[in-house]
Short mmCIF file of C-alpha atoms and ligand atoms in Angstrom, two decimals:
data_model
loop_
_atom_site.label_atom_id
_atom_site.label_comp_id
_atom_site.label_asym_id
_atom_site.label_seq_id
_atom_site.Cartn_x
_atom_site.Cartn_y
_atom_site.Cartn_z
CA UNK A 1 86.22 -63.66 202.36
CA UNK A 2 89.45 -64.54 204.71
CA UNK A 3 90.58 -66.25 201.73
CA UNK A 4 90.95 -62.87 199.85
CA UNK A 5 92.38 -61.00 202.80
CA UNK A 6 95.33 -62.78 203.49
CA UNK A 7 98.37 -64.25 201.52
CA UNK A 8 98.99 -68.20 201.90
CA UNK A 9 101.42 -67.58 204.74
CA UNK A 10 98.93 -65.31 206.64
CA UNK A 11 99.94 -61.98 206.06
CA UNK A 12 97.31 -58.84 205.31
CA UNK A 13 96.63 -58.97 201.40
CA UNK A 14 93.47 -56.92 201.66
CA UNK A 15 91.46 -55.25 204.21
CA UNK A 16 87.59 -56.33 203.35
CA UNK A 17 86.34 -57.16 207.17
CA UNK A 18 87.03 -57.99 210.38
CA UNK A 19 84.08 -60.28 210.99
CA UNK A 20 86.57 -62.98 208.94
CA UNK A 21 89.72 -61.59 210.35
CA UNK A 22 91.86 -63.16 212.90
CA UNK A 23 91.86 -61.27 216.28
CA UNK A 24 95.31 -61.03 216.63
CA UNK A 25 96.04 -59.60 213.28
CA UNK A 26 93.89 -56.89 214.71
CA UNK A 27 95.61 -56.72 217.96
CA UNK A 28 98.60 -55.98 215.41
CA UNK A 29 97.68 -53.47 213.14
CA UNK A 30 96.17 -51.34 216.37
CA UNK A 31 99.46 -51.90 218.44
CA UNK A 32 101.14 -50.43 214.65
CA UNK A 33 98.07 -47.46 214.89
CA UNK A 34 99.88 -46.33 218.38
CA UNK A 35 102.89 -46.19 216.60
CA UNK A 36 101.96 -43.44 214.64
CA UNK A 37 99.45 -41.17 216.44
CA UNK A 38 100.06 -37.65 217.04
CA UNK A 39 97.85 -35.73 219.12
CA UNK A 40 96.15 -32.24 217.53
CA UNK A 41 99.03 -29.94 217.47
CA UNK A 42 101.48 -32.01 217.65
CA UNK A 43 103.61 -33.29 214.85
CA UNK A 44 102.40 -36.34 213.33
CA UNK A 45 104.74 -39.50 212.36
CA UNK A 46 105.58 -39.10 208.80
CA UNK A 47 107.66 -41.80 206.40
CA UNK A 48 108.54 -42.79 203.06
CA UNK A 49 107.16 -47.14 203.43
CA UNK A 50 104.65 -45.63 200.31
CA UNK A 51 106.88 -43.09 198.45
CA UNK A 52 106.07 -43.77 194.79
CA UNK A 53 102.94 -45.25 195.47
CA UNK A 54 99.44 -44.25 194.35
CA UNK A 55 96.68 -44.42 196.40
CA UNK A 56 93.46 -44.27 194.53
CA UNK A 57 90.27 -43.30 196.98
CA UNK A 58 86.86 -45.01 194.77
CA UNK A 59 83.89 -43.45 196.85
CA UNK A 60 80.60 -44.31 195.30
CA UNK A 61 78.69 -43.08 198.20
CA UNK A 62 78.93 -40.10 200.59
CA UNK A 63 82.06 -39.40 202.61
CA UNK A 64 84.14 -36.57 204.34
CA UNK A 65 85.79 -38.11 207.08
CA UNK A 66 86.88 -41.16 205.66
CA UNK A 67 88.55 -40.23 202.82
CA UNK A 68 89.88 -37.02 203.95
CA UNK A 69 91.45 -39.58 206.26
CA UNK A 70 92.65 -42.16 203.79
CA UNK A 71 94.21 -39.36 202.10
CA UNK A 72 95.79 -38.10 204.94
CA UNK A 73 96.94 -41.14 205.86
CA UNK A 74 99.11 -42.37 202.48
CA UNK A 75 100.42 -38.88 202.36
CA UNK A 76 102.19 -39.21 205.48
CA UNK A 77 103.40 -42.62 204.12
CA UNK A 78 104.72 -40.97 201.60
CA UNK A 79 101.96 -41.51 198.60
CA UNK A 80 100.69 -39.85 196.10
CA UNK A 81 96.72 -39.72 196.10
CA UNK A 82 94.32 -39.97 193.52
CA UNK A 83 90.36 -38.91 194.51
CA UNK A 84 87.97 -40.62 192.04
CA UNK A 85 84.61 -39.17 192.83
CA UNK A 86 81.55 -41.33 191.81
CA UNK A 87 78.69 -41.19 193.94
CA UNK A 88 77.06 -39.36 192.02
CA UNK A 89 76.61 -41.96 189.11
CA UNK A 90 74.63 -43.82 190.79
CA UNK A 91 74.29 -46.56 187.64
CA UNK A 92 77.62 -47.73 188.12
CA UNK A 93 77.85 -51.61 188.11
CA UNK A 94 80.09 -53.88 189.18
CA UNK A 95 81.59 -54.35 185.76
CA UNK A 96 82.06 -50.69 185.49
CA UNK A 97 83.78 -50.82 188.83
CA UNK A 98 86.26 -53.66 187.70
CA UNK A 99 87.22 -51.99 184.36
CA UNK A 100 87.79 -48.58 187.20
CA UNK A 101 89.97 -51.22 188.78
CA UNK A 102 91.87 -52.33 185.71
CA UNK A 103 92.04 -48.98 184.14
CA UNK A 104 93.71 -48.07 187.90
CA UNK A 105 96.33 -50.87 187.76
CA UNK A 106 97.15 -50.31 184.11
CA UNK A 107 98.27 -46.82 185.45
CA UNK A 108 100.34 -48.43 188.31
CA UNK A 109 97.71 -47.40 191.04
CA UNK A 110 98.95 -49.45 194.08
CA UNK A 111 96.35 -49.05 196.55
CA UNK A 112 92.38 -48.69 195.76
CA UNK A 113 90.25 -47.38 198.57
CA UNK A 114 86.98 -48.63 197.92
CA UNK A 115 83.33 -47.28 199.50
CA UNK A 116 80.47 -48.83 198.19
CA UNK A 117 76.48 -49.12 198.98
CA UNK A 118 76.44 -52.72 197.19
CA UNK A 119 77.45 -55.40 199.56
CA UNK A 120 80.56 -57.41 197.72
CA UNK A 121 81.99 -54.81 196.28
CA UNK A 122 85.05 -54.34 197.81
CA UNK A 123 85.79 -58.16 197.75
CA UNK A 124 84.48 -58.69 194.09
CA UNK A 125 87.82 -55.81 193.59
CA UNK A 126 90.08 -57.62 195.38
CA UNK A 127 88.99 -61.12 193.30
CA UNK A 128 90.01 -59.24 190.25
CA UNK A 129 93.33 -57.23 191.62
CA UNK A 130 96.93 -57.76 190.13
CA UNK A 131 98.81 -59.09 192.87
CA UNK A 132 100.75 -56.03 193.35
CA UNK A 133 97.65 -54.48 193.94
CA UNK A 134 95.51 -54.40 197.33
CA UNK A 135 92.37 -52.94 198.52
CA UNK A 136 90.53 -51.60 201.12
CA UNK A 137 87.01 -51.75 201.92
CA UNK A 138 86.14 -47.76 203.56
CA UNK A 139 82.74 -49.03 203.90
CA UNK A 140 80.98 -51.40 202.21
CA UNK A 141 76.75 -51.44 202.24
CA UNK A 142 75.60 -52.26 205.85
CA UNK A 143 78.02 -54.84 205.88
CA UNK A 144 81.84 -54.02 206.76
CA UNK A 145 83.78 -50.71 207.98
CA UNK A 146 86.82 -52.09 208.73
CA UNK A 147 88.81 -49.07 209.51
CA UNK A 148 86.37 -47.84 211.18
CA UNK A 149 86.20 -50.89 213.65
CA UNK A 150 90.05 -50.92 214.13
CA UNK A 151 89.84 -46.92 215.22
CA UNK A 152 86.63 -48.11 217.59
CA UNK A 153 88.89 -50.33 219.24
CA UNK A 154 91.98 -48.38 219.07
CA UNK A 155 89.96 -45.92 221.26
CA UNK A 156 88.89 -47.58 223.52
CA UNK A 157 91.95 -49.13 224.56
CA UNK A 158 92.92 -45.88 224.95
CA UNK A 159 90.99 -45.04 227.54
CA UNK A 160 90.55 -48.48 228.98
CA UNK A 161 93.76 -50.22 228.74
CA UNK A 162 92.36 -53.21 231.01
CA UNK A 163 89.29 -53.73 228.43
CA UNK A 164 88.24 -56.59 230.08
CA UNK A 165 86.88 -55.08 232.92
CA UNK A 166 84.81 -52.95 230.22
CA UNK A 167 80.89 -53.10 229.00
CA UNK A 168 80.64 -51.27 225.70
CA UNK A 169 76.72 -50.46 224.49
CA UNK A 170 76.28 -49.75 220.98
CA UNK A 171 72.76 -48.02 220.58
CA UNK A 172 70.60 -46.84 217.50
CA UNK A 173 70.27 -48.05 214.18
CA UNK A 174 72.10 -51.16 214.41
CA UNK A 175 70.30 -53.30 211.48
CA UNK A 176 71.45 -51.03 208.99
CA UNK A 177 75.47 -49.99 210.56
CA UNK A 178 78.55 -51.32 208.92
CA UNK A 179 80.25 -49.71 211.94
CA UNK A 180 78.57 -51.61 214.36
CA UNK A 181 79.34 -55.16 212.36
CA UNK A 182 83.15 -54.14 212.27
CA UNK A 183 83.24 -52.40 215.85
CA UNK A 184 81.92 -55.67 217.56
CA UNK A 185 84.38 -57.88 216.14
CA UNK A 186 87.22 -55.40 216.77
CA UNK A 187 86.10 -55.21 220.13
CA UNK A 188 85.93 -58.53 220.56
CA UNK A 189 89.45 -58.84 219.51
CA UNK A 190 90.66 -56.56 222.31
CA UNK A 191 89.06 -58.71 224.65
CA UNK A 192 86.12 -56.20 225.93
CA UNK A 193 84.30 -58.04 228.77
CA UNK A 194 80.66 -57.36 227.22
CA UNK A 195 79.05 -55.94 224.46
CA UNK A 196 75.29 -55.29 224.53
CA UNK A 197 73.01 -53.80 221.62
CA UNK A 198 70.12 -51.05 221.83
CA UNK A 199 67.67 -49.51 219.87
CA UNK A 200 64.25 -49.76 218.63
CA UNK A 201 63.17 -53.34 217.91
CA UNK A 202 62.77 -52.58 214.03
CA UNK A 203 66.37 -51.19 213.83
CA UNK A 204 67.73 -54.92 215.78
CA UNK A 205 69.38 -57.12 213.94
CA UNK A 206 66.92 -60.27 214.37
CA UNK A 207 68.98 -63.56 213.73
CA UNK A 208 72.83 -62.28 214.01
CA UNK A 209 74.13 -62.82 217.19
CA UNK A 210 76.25 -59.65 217.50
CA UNK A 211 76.71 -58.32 220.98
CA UNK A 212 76.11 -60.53 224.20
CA UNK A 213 72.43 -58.81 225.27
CA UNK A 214 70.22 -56.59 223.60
CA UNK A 215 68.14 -53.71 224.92
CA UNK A 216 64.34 -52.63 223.73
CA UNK A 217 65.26 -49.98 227.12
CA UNK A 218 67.92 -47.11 226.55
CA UNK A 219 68.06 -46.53 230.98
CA UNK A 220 67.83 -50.41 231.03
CA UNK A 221 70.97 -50.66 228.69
CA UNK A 222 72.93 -47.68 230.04
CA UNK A 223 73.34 -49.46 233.23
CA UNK A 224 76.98 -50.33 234.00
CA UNK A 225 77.80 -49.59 230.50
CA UNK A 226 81.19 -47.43 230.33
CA UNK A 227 81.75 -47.40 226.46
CA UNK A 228 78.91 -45.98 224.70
CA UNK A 229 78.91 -45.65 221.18
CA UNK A 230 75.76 -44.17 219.66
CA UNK A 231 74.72 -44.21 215.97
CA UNK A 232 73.12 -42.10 212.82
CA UNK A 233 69.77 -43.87 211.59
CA UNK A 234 71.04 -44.84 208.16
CA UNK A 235 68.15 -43.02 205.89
CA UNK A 236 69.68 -43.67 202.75
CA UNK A 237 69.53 -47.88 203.61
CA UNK A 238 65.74 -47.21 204.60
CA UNK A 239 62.30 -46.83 202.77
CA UNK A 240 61.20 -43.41 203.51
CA UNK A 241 57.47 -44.96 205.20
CA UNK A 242 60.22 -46.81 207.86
CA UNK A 243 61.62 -43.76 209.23
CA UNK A 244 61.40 -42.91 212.32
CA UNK A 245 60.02 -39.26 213.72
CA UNK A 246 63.09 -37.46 214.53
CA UNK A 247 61.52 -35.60 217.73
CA UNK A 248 60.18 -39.22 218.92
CA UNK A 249 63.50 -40.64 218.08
CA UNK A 250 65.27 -38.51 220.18
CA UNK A 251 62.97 -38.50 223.17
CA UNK A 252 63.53 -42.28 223.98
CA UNK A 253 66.91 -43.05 222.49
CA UNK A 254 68.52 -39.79 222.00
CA UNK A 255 71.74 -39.66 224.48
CA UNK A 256 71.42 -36.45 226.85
CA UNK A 257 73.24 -35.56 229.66
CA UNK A 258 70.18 -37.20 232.24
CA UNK A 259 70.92 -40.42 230.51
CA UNK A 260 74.62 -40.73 230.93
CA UNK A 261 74.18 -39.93 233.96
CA UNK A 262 73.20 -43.54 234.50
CA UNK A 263 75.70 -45.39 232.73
CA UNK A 264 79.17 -45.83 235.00
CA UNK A 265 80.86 -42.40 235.60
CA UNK A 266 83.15 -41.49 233.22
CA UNK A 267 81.98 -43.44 230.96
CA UNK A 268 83.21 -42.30 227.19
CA UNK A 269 80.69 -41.26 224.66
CA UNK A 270 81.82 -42.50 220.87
CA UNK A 271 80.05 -41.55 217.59
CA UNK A 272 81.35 -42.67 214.13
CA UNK A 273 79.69 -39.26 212.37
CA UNK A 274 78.26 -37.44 210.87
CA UNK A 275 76.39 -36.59 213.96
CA UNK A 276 72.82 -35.68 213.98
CA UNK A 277 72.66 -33.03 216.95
CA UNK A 278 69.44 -33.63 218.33
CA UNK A 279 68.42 -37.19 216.88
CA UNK A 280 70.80 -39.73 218.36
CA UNK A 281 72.60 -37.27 220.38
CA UNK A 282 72.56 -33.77 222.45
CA UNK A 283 74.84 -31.48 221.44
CA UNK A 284 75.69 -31.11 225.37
CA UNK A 285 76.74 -34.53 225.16
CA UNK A 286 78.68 -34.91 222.01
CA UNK A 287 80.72 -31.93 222.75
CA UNK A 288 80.93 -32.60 226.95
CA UNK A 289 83.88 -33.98 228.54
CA UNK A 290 82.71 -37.56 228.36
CA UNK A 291 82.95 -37.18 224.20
CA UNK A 292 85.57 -39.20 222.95
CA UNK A 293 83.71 -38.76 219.08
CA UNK A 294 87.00 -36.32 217.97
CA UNK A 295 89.88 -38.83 219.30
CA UNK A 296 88.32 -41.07 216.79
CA UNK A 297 88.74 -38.74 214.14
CA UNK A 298 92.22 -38.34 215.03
CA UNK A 299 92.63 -42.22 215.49
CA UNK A 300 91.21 -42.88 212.59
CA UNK A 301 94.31 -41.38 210.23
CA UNK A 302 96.86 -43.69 212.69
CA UNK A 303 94.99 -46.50 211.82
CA UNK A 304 94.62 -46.06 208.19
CA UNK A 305 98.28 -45.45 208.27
CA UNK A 306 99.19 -48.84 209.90
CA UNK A 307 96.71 -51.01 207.21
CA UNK A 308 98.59 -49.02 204.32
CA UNK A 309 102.11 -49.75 205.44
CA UNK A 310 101.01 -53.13 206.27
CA UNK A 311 99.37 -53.95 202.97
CA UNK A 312 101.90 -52.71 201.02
CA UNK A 313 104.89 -54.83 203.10
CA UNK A 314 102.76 -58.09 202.05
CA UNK A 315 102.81 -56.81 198.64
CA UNK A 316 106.20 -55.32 198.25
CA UNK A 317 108.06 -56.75 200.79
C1 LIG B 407 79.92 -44.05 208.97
C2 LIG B 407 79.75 -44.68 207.63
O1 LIG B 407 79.82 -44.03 206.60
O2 LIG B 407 79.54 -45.86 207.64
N1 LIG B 407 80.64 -42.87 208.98
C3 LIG B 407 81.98 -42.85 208.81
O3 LIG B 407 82.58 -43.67 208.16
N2 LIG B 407 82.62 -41.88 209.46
C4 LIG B 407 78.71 -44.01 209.77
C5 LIG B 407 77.54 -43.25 209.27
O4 LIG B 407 77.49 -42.80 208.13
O5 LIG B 407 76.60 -43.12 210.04
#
């Protein structure tokens, strides 16, 4: 897949993963995301690098954040933004999807944002792309998030410049998150001293080495952890029969205010959303001081920004 991503001289082509991506091309694109944050209320970096530029957003599964984002993001770049909504045909096959993608180019679309529950979606798009034309994986099956890995990161550097010094625990539903599989790598590329994994054995990952220990115990885990990101059981990537009793659920791996308690004080609480108030999470929690879940939100549109204006440089000059 790195193949796809960048140009022959290194440069971003296409955003598709991290996993693949070198760490200091990361390192880059968050150092441009601080570049162009703005803080609620204030007023946010705008420019023209995509003036005359169409972004097209492709979401074939369910999404409010993310796109609202991505559109966000290319209008303060300057683009013009085109919403193609298709979750709800849910017979669309990858040849469908590539004649969306040359029906897109023969109108001069520049940029396709692509979200898809079928793993190789967003690179099987980028295999068939003019090369004027880039795209960007918003989320592809349980695979890849990139963007949502790069705002991970972003915020935690935020709040722990020195990340090195830092043990980040990602708990839940990790066999099934996307977000996990990009945040680690992102993580990774900021130099985060230790990543550790926990959750329910059937919701582990067995075989993929992804953080440095895992956790079957949430109080266990929480221990010395100071970057806690917590995630949604992913229903719609599970057989009903495997789901787990919400209540239950909650009781030994929902966060509450006890639990954080344990980990290092002031420790930052992440979420990617949507938020289930009372599954992974107390609402106590994920609106307390400690919350960090709407800086992401607002990190997220910086980020986006800086893989737009980067893509299209590599493509435009
Ligand atoms: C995540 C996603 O869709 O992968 N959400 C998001 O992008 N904000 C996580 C999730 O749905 O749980």
């Amino acid at each position: 897949m790195s193949a796809l991503q960048l140009t022959a001289d290194g440069r971003l082509r296409h955003l598709l993963d991290l996993a693949t991506l070198d760490p200091s091309l990361i390192r880059t694109l968050i150092a441009r995301a601080e570049r162009y944050r703005a803080a609620p209320g204030e007023d946010p970096p705008r420019n023209t690098k995509l003036a005359g530029r169409i972004v097209a957003n492709l979401f074939c599964e369910p999404s409010t954040r993310t796109r609202a984002s991505f559109e966000i993001a290319a209008r303060r770049l300057g683009a013009d933004v085109l919403n193609l909504d298709l979750e709800t045909s849910s017979l669309v096959k990858g040849e469908t999807l590539a004649d969306t993608l040359h029906t897109l180019q023969a109108m001069n679309v520049d940029i396709v944002v692509v979200r898809h529950a079928q793993a190789g979606v967003p690179a099987a798009l980028a295999a068939e792309a003019l090369p004027h034309v880039c795209v960007v994986s918003a989320g592809e099956a349980h695979v890849s998030h990139p963007t949502q890995g790069l705002l991970d990161a972003f915020t935690v550097l935020r709040h722990r410049p020195r990340p090195e010094t830092s043990c980040a625990l990602i708990v839940g539903d990790i066999l099934h998150s996307r977000v996990a599989r990009s945040a680690v790598p992102a993580l990774r590329a900021i130099g985060i001293g230790e990543i550790r994994l926990a959750g329910p054995p059937e919701l582990l990952p067995a075989g993929e080495r992804l953080g440095d220990r895992v956790f079957h115990d949430f109080e266990h885990a929480l221990q010395g952890a100071d970057v806690i990101m917590m995630l949604r059981i992913q229903k719609e990537r599970m057989a009903a029969s495997a789901l787990p009793d919400a209540a239950d659920y909650f009781r030994r791996w929902g966060l509450t205010a006890e639990r954080l308690a344990l980990a290092r004080p002031g420790a930052i609480v992440m979420h990617p959303g949507p938020v289930n108030r009372g599954v992974e999470i107390d609402s106590a929690v994920a609106d307390g001081p400690q919350s960090v879940i709407r800086e992401q939100v607002n990190n997220g549109v910086a980020v986006r920004m800086a893989v737009l204006a980067t893509l299209m440089e590599t493509v435009r000059g």
